[in-house]
C-alpha cells in the first residue's frame, strides 16, 4: 500500500458511520475511490429498500476521498456541497459507490460519482452525484 | 393524531435506517416535517463529528415527509434528487432537520430544508437543502 | 448611494449580458440584491415564454452581488456552482430575481434566491436557487 | 436530416434567446446534443469574460434537447431543475455545450453535460451540469 492508500484506509476506519453501515473501502487510486455496501434491514427506508441517505453517505465519502487523493500533501478535505439524482430503484445484491475527480483546484475540487447496483451479472447506475470539496488545513 | 400524522409516523417507524440513526420524528404539520437527532460515535466521520451523510439522510427524510403531507390521498413519494450545502461545522448537542414544501405540484413537489444545530441556547443553520420529490402510486 | 451600492452598480453596468437582457438592478442592501427583468421575444424559448437560462442568469447575478455585499473589502466574488428548480410556468409581466445571503464565510458564501413573477397584483415564486460563491482577489 | 433532427432544429430556431446569444446547434444524435457559441462583448460579465449565465443557458438547452431525442413520440420536455459547477475560467475561442442522457425514464430524464472551451488545439472542461427534465404533453 502506498502512503496515500494507508492514509485513506486509516481515515476510513476512523469513521464510525462507515462501520455502522458496513461499508468497505475497495479501491483507492489517483483521482478515484470506490466503496462497497451490502443492503441490510438496518439501512432500509419504509418499504424495505436501502435508504437513499445511505447511498448518499457512501457516495459522498467516495467523492471526498477521491478529492483527497489529489489534494496537496498535508491538507485534509471537507464537503462543501453536493447534488445527487436517484435514477433507478435501489435494488441490488451489492452497491458500489464510485467517486472520481473532475477538476482539482488549489482550493476547491469538483468530483462526479455514481452508485452502481450489482445484481447477478447486471451493472446499473442507481444514482449520480456532482460534488464540491474544499481543501483545509490537515488534522494531526 | 390526524390520519396524516399517523400515516407518517407509521412510515417513519418502518424505516430501518431512522432507528439505526436514532432519529425521532418530532413534528408533522401541513407542509412541514421535523426530525431530531443526537450525535453518537456510531454516526461519526473520521474526526469524530457527525457524518454529513447522516444529516443528509434525516433532512432528505424530513423533506420527503413534508412533500407527503401535501400529496394527493393514496399517493406515496420518492426523492428524485436533492442538493445540500454544509454551511457550518456540524457541532451541536442536538440536530433538527426541518423540511418544508416550497411548491406542491400534481407530479412533482419542491421542498427546501435546513439542519439546525442546537447547542445550549444557540440555534444555527448547519446545512441547507433544495429537493425534488415525485408522487408515485402508493404502497399498500 | 453608499460605496457598496456604487461599486455594485458600476459592476452591473459593466456586464454586457445584463444590458443585452435589459435587466435592471433595483435593490442593493446588506445581504440582499434584486434585479428586475421584462420578458421580450429576444429572450424566449421555443414556445415564446422567457428562457429558463435568462431567469437563471439574472438570479445568478443577484446571488453573486448579494455575496459581494458581505465580502471583505477589496475582494471580488465568483460563482462556484448553483442549483435551480423551476417551480411554476415563467409567465409574468415582470420578473424579479432576489438573491440573499444564507451564510457568509471567509472563503465561501452560500446564497439562496428566487425569481418572483409579477402579474397584476399576483406575486408568485417561479424558480428557487441555492448557490455557492467564492471570494477572490479583487480586480483593479 | 431525420425527423428528430428536423424537429429539434426547428425548435432551436424558434428560440429567441439562442439567436440573441448567437448559439448554433451543431450535433443532434440519439441521446446527445451539442450547441456552439462564440464569445462576444454583449454576453460578458463585468470583467469581459463570458457570463456564467450564458454558458448555463446553452448547456441547459443542450441537455433539454438531448432528453428530447429519447422522449416518447409526441411529447415535449421541460427543465425541472439543474445544478452546474464552473471548474475553469471561461476563456476560449469557442464554447461547445454537450448534453448527454444518463437515464431516460417514462416521466423524468436525467442528463449530464459539460461546456468545453476550445482555444487553439486545447480542449478543456469549463463547466459540468446535472439536470432533471420532465416529459410533458407536446405543443402543436
mmCIF file of N, CA and C in Angstrom, chain C residues 11 14-18 20-21 41-47 49 51-54 56-57 60-61 65 76 79-86 139, chain D residues 11 14-18 20-21 41-47 49 51-54 56-57 60-61 65 76 79-86 139:
data_model
loop_
_atom_site.group_PDB
_atom_site.id
_atom_site.type_symbol
_atom_site.label_atom_id
_atom_site.label_comp_id
_atom_site.label_asym_id
_atom_site.label_seq_id
_atom_site.Cartn_x
_atom_site.Cartn_y
_atom_site.Cartn_z
ATOM 1 N N UNK C 11 -20.360 47.749 -11.347
ATOM 2 C CA UNK C 11 -20.075 46.399 -11.840
ATOM 3 C C UNK C 11 -21.228 45.911 -12.717
ATOM 4 N N UNK C 14 -21.220 47.283 -16.106
ATOM 5 C CA UNK C 14 -20.127 46.784 -16.942
ATOM 6 C C UNK C 14 -20.434 45.412 -17.536
ATOM 7 N N UNK C 15 -21.558 44.807 -17.137
ATOM 8 C CA UNK C 15 -21.924 43.487 -17.657
ATOM 9 C C UNK C 15 -22.640 43.633 -18.999
ATOM 10 N N UNK C 16 -21.962 43.204 -20.068
ATOM 11 C CA UNK C 16 -22.615 43.242 -21.375
ATOM 12 C C UNK C 16 -23.922 42.465 -21.371
ATOM 13 N N UNK C 17 -23.942 41.317 -20.694
ATOM 14 C CA UNK C 17 -25.137 40.464 -20.735
ATOM 15 C C UNK C 17 -26.340 41.133 -20.086
ATOM 16 N N UNK C 18 -26.142 41.814 -18.969
ATOM 17 C CA UNK C 18 -27.285 42.428 -18.295
ATOM 18 C C UNK C 18 -27.944 43.472 -19.210
ATOM 19 N N UNK C 20 -27.782 43.340 -22.552
ATOM 20 C CA UNK C 20 -28.413 42.553 -23.624
ATOM 21 C C UNK C 20 -29.775 42.024 -23.174
ATOM 22 N N UNK C 21 -29.863 41.622 -21.905
ATOM 23 C CA UNK C 21 -31.130 41.080 -21.385
ATOM 24 C C UNK C 21 -32.102 42.201 -20.988
ATOM 25 N N UNK C 41 -39.390 39.044 -26.811
ATOM 26 C CA UNK C 41 -39.227 37.927 -27.761
ATOM 27 C C UNK C 41 -37.768 37.496 -27.913
ATOM 28 N N UNK C 42 -36.827 38.413 -27.761
ATOM 29 C CA UNK C 42 -35.408 38.074 -27.934
ATOM 30 C C UNK C 42 -34.888 37.168 -26.818
ATOM 31 N N UNK C 43 -35.684 36.997 -25.769
ATOM 32 C CA UNK C 43 -35.242 36.204 -24.614
ATOM 33 C C UNK C 43 -36.030 34.911 -24.487
ATOM 34 N N UNK C 44 -36.756 34.547 -25.526
ATOM 35 C CA UNK C 44 -37.720 33.439 -25.417
ATOM 36 C C UNK C 44 -37.096 32.082 -25.698
ATOM 37 N N UNK C 45 -37.788 31.054 -25.185
ATOM 38 C CA UNK C 45 -37.510 29.703 -25.656
ATOM 39 C C UNK C 45 -38.476 29.412 -26.812
ATOM 40 N N UNK C 46 -38.575 28.153 -27.215
ATOM 41 C CA UNK C 46 -39.275 27.838 -28.462
ATOM 42 C C UNK C 46 -40.790 28.055 -28.441
ATOM 43 N N UNK C 47 -41.398 28.186 -27.254
ATOM 44 C CA UNK C 47 -42.842 28.397 -27.199
ATOM 45 C C UNK C 47 -43.202 29.829 -26.854
ATOM 46 N N UNK C 49 -42.231 31.658 -24.263
ATOM 47 C CA UNK C 49 -42.026 32.045 -22.858
ATOM 48 C C UNK C 49 -40.573 32.458 -22.656
ATOM 49 N N UNK C 51 -36.871 32.277 -21.546
ATOM 50 C CA UNK C 51 -35.982 31.109 -21.453
ATOM 51 C C UNK C 51 -35.524 30.922 -20.003
ATOM 52 N N UNK C 52 -35.507 29.675 -19.551
ATOM 53 C CA UNK C 52 -35.040 29.359 -18.197
ATOM 54 C C UNK C 52 -33.627 29.902 -17.965
ATOM 55 N N UNK C 53 -32.823 29.907 -19.008
ATOM 56 C CA UNK C 53 -31.456 30.389 -18.882
ATOM 57 C C UNK C 53 -31.383 31.883 -18.583
ATOM 58 N N UNK C 54 -32.367 32.626 -19.047
ATOM 59 C CA UNK C 54 -32.402 34.074 -18.771
ATOM 60 C C UNK C 54 -32.708 34.309 -17.294
ATOM 61 N N UNK C 56 -32.210 32.224 -14.946
ATOM 62 C CA UNK C 56 -31.035 31.720 -14.232
ATOM 63 C C UNK C 56 -29.918 32.763 -14.218
ATOM 64 N N UNK C 57 -29.703 33.418 -15.343
ATOM 65 C CA UNK C 57 -28.620 34.417 -15.447
ATOM 66 C C UNK C 57 -28.836 35.578 -14.486
ATOM 67 N N UNK C 60 -28.527 34.232 -10.836
ATOM 68 C CA UNK C 60 -27.098 34.016 -10.537
ATOM 69 C C UNK C 60 -26.429 35.353 -10.223
ATOM 70 N N UNK C 61 -26.714 36.380 -11.006
ATOM 71 C CA UNK C 61 -26.127 37.706 -10.756
ATOM 72 C C UNK C 61 -26.622 38.280 -9.433
ATOM 73 N N UNK C 65 -24.044 39.186 -6.422
ATOM 74 C CA UNK C 65 -23.929 40.530 -5.848
ATOM 75 C C UNK C 65 -24.346 40.542 -4.376
ATOM 76 N N UNK C 76 -13.294 40.323 -4.616
ATOM 77 C CA UNK C 76 -14.357 40.156 -5.602
ATOM 78 C C UNK C 76 -14.957 38.760 -5.409
ATOM 79 N N UNK C 79 -18.898 32.794 -8.986
ATOM 80 C CA UNK C 79 -19.828 31.698 -8.738
ATOM 81 C C UNK C 79 -19.086 30.367 -8.851
ATOM 82 N N UNK C 80 -19.120 29.573 -7.798
ATOM 83 C CA UNK C 80 -18.544 28.227 -7.819
ATOM 84 C C UNK C 80 -19.524 27.271 -8.488
ATOM 85 N N UNK C 81 -20.776 27.344 -8.054
ATOM 86 C CA UNK C 81 -21.818 26.438 -8.558
ATOM 87 C C UNK C 81 -23.161 26.923 -8.040
ATOM 88 N N UNK C 82 -24.214 26.471 -8.717
ATOM 89 C CA UNK C 82 -25.563 26.681 -8.183
ATOM 90 C C UNK C 82 -26.482 25.600 -8.688
ATOM 91 N N UNK C 83 -27.640 25.525 -8.030
ATOM 92 C CA UNK C 83 -28.707 24.606 -8.419
ATOM 93 C C UNK C 83 -29.985 25.425 -8.451
ATOM 94 N N UNK C 84 -30.784 25.209 -9.469
ATOM 95 C CA UNK C 84 -32.029 25.957 -9.613
ATOM 96 C C UNK C 84 -33.177 25.011 -9.954
ATOM 97 N N UNK C 85 -34.303 25.218 -9.275
ATOM 98 C CA UNK C 85 -35.543 24.498 -9.589
ATOM 99 C C UNK C 85 -36.545 25.466 -10.197
ATOM 100 N N UNK C 86 -37.190 25.039 -11.254
ATOM 101 C CA UNK C 86 -38.235 25.837 -11.890
ATOM 102 C C UNK C 86 -39.574 25.292 -11.414
ATOM 103 N N UNK C 139 -10.413 42.574 -8.741
ATOM 104 C CA UNK C 139 -9.909 43.180 -9.972
ATOM 105 C C UNK C 139 -9.714 44.669 -9.713
ATOM 106 N N UNK D 11 -37.198 23.638 -33.512
ATOM 107 C CA UNK D 11 -37.420 24.151 -32.164
ATOM 108 C C UNK D 11 -36.306 25.118 -31.781
ATOM 109 N N UNK D 14 -36.663 28.447 -33.237
ATOM 110 C CA UNK D 14 -37.779 29.215 -32.680
ATOM 111 C C UNK D 14 -37.419 29.876 -31.348
ATOM 112 N N UNK D 15 -36.227 29.592 -30.836
ATOM 113 C CA UNK D 15 -35.805 30.182 -29.567
ATOM 114 C C UNK D 15 -35.208 31.568 -29.806
ATOM 115 N N UNK D 16 -35.909 32.575 -29.341
ATOM 116 C CA UNK D 16 -35.371 33.932 -29.463
ATOM 117 C C UNK D 16 -34.014 34.055 -28.790
ATOM 118 N N UNK D 17 -33.868 33.414 -27.616
ATOM 119 C CA UNK D 17 -32.625 33.573 -26.865
ATOM 120 C C UNK D 17 -31.426 32.995 -27.603
ATOM 121 N N UNK D 18 -31.586 31.842 -28.225
ATOM 122 C CA UNK D 18 -30.440 31.221 -28.908
ATOM 123 C C UNK D 18 -29.931 32.140 -30.033
ATOM 124 N N UNK D 20 -30.316 35.473 -29.986
ATOM 125 C CA UNK D 20 -29.716 36.614 -29.276
ATOM 126 C C UNK D 20 -28.294 36.287 -28.831
ATOM 127 N N UNK D 21 -28.086 35.038 -28.405
ATOM 128 C CA UNK D 21 -26.755 34.624 -27.947
ATOM 129 C C UNK D 21 -25.824 34.267 -29.110
ATOM 130 N N UNK D 41 -18.785 40.702 -26.688
ATOM 131 C CA UNK D 41 -18.943 41.674 -25.590
ATOM 132 C C UNK D 41 -20.378 41.722 -25.060
ATOM 133 N N UNK D 42 -21.360 41.496 -25.899
ATOM 134 C CA UNK D 42 -22.761 41.566 -25.469
ATOM 135 C C UNK D 42 -23.123 40.444 -24.489
ATOM 136 N N UNK D 43 -22.249 39.461 -24.345
ATOM 137 C CA UNK D 43 -22.541 38.300 -23.494
ATOM 138 C C UNK D 43 -21.642 38.276 -22.262
ATOM 139 N N UNK D 44 -20.975 39.380 -21.982
ATOM 140 C CA UNK D 44 -19.945 39.368 -20.942
ATOM 141 C C UNK D 44 -20.485 39.656 -19.551
ATOM 142 N N UNK D 45 -19.693 39.233 -18.558
ATOM 143 C CA UNK D 45 -19.890 39.730 -17.198
ATOM 144 C C UNK D 45 -19.020 40.972 -17.009
ATOM 145 N N UNK D 46 -18.832 41.403 -15.782
ATOM 146 C CA UNK D 46 -18.215 42.713 -15.556
ATOM 147 C C UNK D 46 -16.724 42.789 -15.888
ATOM 148 N N UNK D 47 -16.061 41.632 -16.028
ATOM 149 C CA UNK D 47 -14.635 41.686 -16.332
ATOM 150 C C UNK D 47 -14.351 41.323 -17.792
ATOM 151 N N UNK D 49 -15.246 38.615 -19.455
ATOM 152 C CA UNK D 49 -15.370 37.199 -19.796
ATOM 153 C C UNK D 49 -16.834 36.869 -20.085
ATOM 154 N N UNK D 51 -20.412 35.499 -19.597
ATOM 155 C CA UNK D 51 -21.208 35.382 -18.367
ATOM 156 C C UNK D 51 -21.553 33.913 -18.102
ATOM 157 N N UNK D 52 -21.432 33.499 -16.831
ATOM 158 C CA UNK D 52 -21.776 32.128 -16.463
ATOM 159 C C UNK D 52 -23.198 31.778 -16.894
ATOM 160 N N UNK D 53 -24.090 32.765 -16.859
ATOM 161 C CA UNK D 53 -25.485 32.525 -17.245
ATOM 162 C C UNK D 53 -25.641 32.173 -18.713
ATOM 163 N N UNK D 54 -24.740 32.674 -19.542
ATOM 164 C CA UNK D 54 -24.794 32.354 -20.974
ATOM 165 C C UNK D 54 -24.403 30.901 -21.196
ATOM 166 N N UNK D 56 -24.565 28.605 -19.021
ATOM 167 C CA UNK D 56 -25.636 27.813 -18.423
ATOM 168 C C UNK D 56 -26.828 27.683 -19.376
ATOM 169 N N UNK D 57 -27.173 28.766 -20.045
ATOM 170 C CA UNK D 57 -28.324 28.759 -20.959
ATOM 171 C C UNK D 57 -28.136 27.772 -22.110
ATOM 172 N N UNK D 60 -28.068 24.156 -20.627
ATOM 173 C CA UNK D 60 -29.439 23.764 -20.302
ATOM 174 C C UNK D 60 -30.187 23.350 -21.579
ATOM 175 N N UNK D 61 -30.024 24.128 -22.645
ATOM 176 C CA UNK D 61 -30.691 23.785 -23.904
ATOM 177 C C UNK D 61 -30.152 22.483 -24.479
ATOM 178 N N UNK D 65 -32.561 19.273 -25.104
ATOM 179 C CA UNK D 65 -32.733 18.646 -26.426
ATOM 180 C C UNK D 65 -32.214 17.206 -26.423
ATOM 181 N N UNK D 76 -43.189 16.662 -25.406
ATOM 182 C CA UNK D 76 -42.196 17.722 -25.346
ATOM 183 C C UNK D 76 -41.495 17.624 -23.987
ATOM 184 N N UNK D 79 -37.406 21.669 -18.428
ATOM 185 C CA UNK D 79 -36.377 21.523 -17.401
ATOM 186 C C UNK D 79 -37.024 21.633 -16.023
ATOM 187 N N UNK D 80 -36.853 20.600 -15.198
ATOM 188 C CA UNK D 80 -37.323 20.632 -13.810
ATOM 189 C C UNK D 80 -36.326 21.398 -12.948
ATOM 190 N N UNK D 81 -35.066 21.059 -13.096
ATOM 191 C CA UNK D 81 -34.007 21.669 -12.289
ATOM 192 C C UNK D 81 -32.672 21.248 -12.864
ATOM 193 N N UNK D 82 -31.634 22.015 -12.509
ATOM 194 C CA UNK D 82 -30.280 21.563 -12.815
ATOM 195 C C UNK D 82 -29.312 22.164 -11.810
ATOM 196 N N UNK D 83 -28.111 21.599 -11.798
ATOM 197 C CA UNK D 83 -27.005 22.083 -10.986
ATOM 198 C C UNK D 83 -25.805 22.185 -11.903
ATOM 199 N N UNK D 84 -25.063 23.280 -11.758
ATOM 200 C CA UNK D 84 -23.894 23.480 -12.609
ATOM 201 C C UNK D 84 -22.710 23.936 -11.768
ATOM 202 N N UNK D 85 -21.552 23.334 -12.026
ATOM 203 C CA UNK D 85 -20.282 23.753 -11.411
ATOM 204 C C UNK D 85 -19.408 24.399 -12.470
ATOM 205 N N UNK D 86 -18.805 25.515 -12.122
ATOM 206 C CA UNK D 86 -17.873 26.185 -13.028
ATOM 207 C C UNK D 86 -16.466 25.817 -12.570
ATOM 208 N N UNK D 139 -46.532 20.488 -27.589
ATOM 209 C CA UNK D 139 -47.172 21.644 -28.204
ATOM 210 C C UNK D 139 -47.410 21.303 -29.670
#
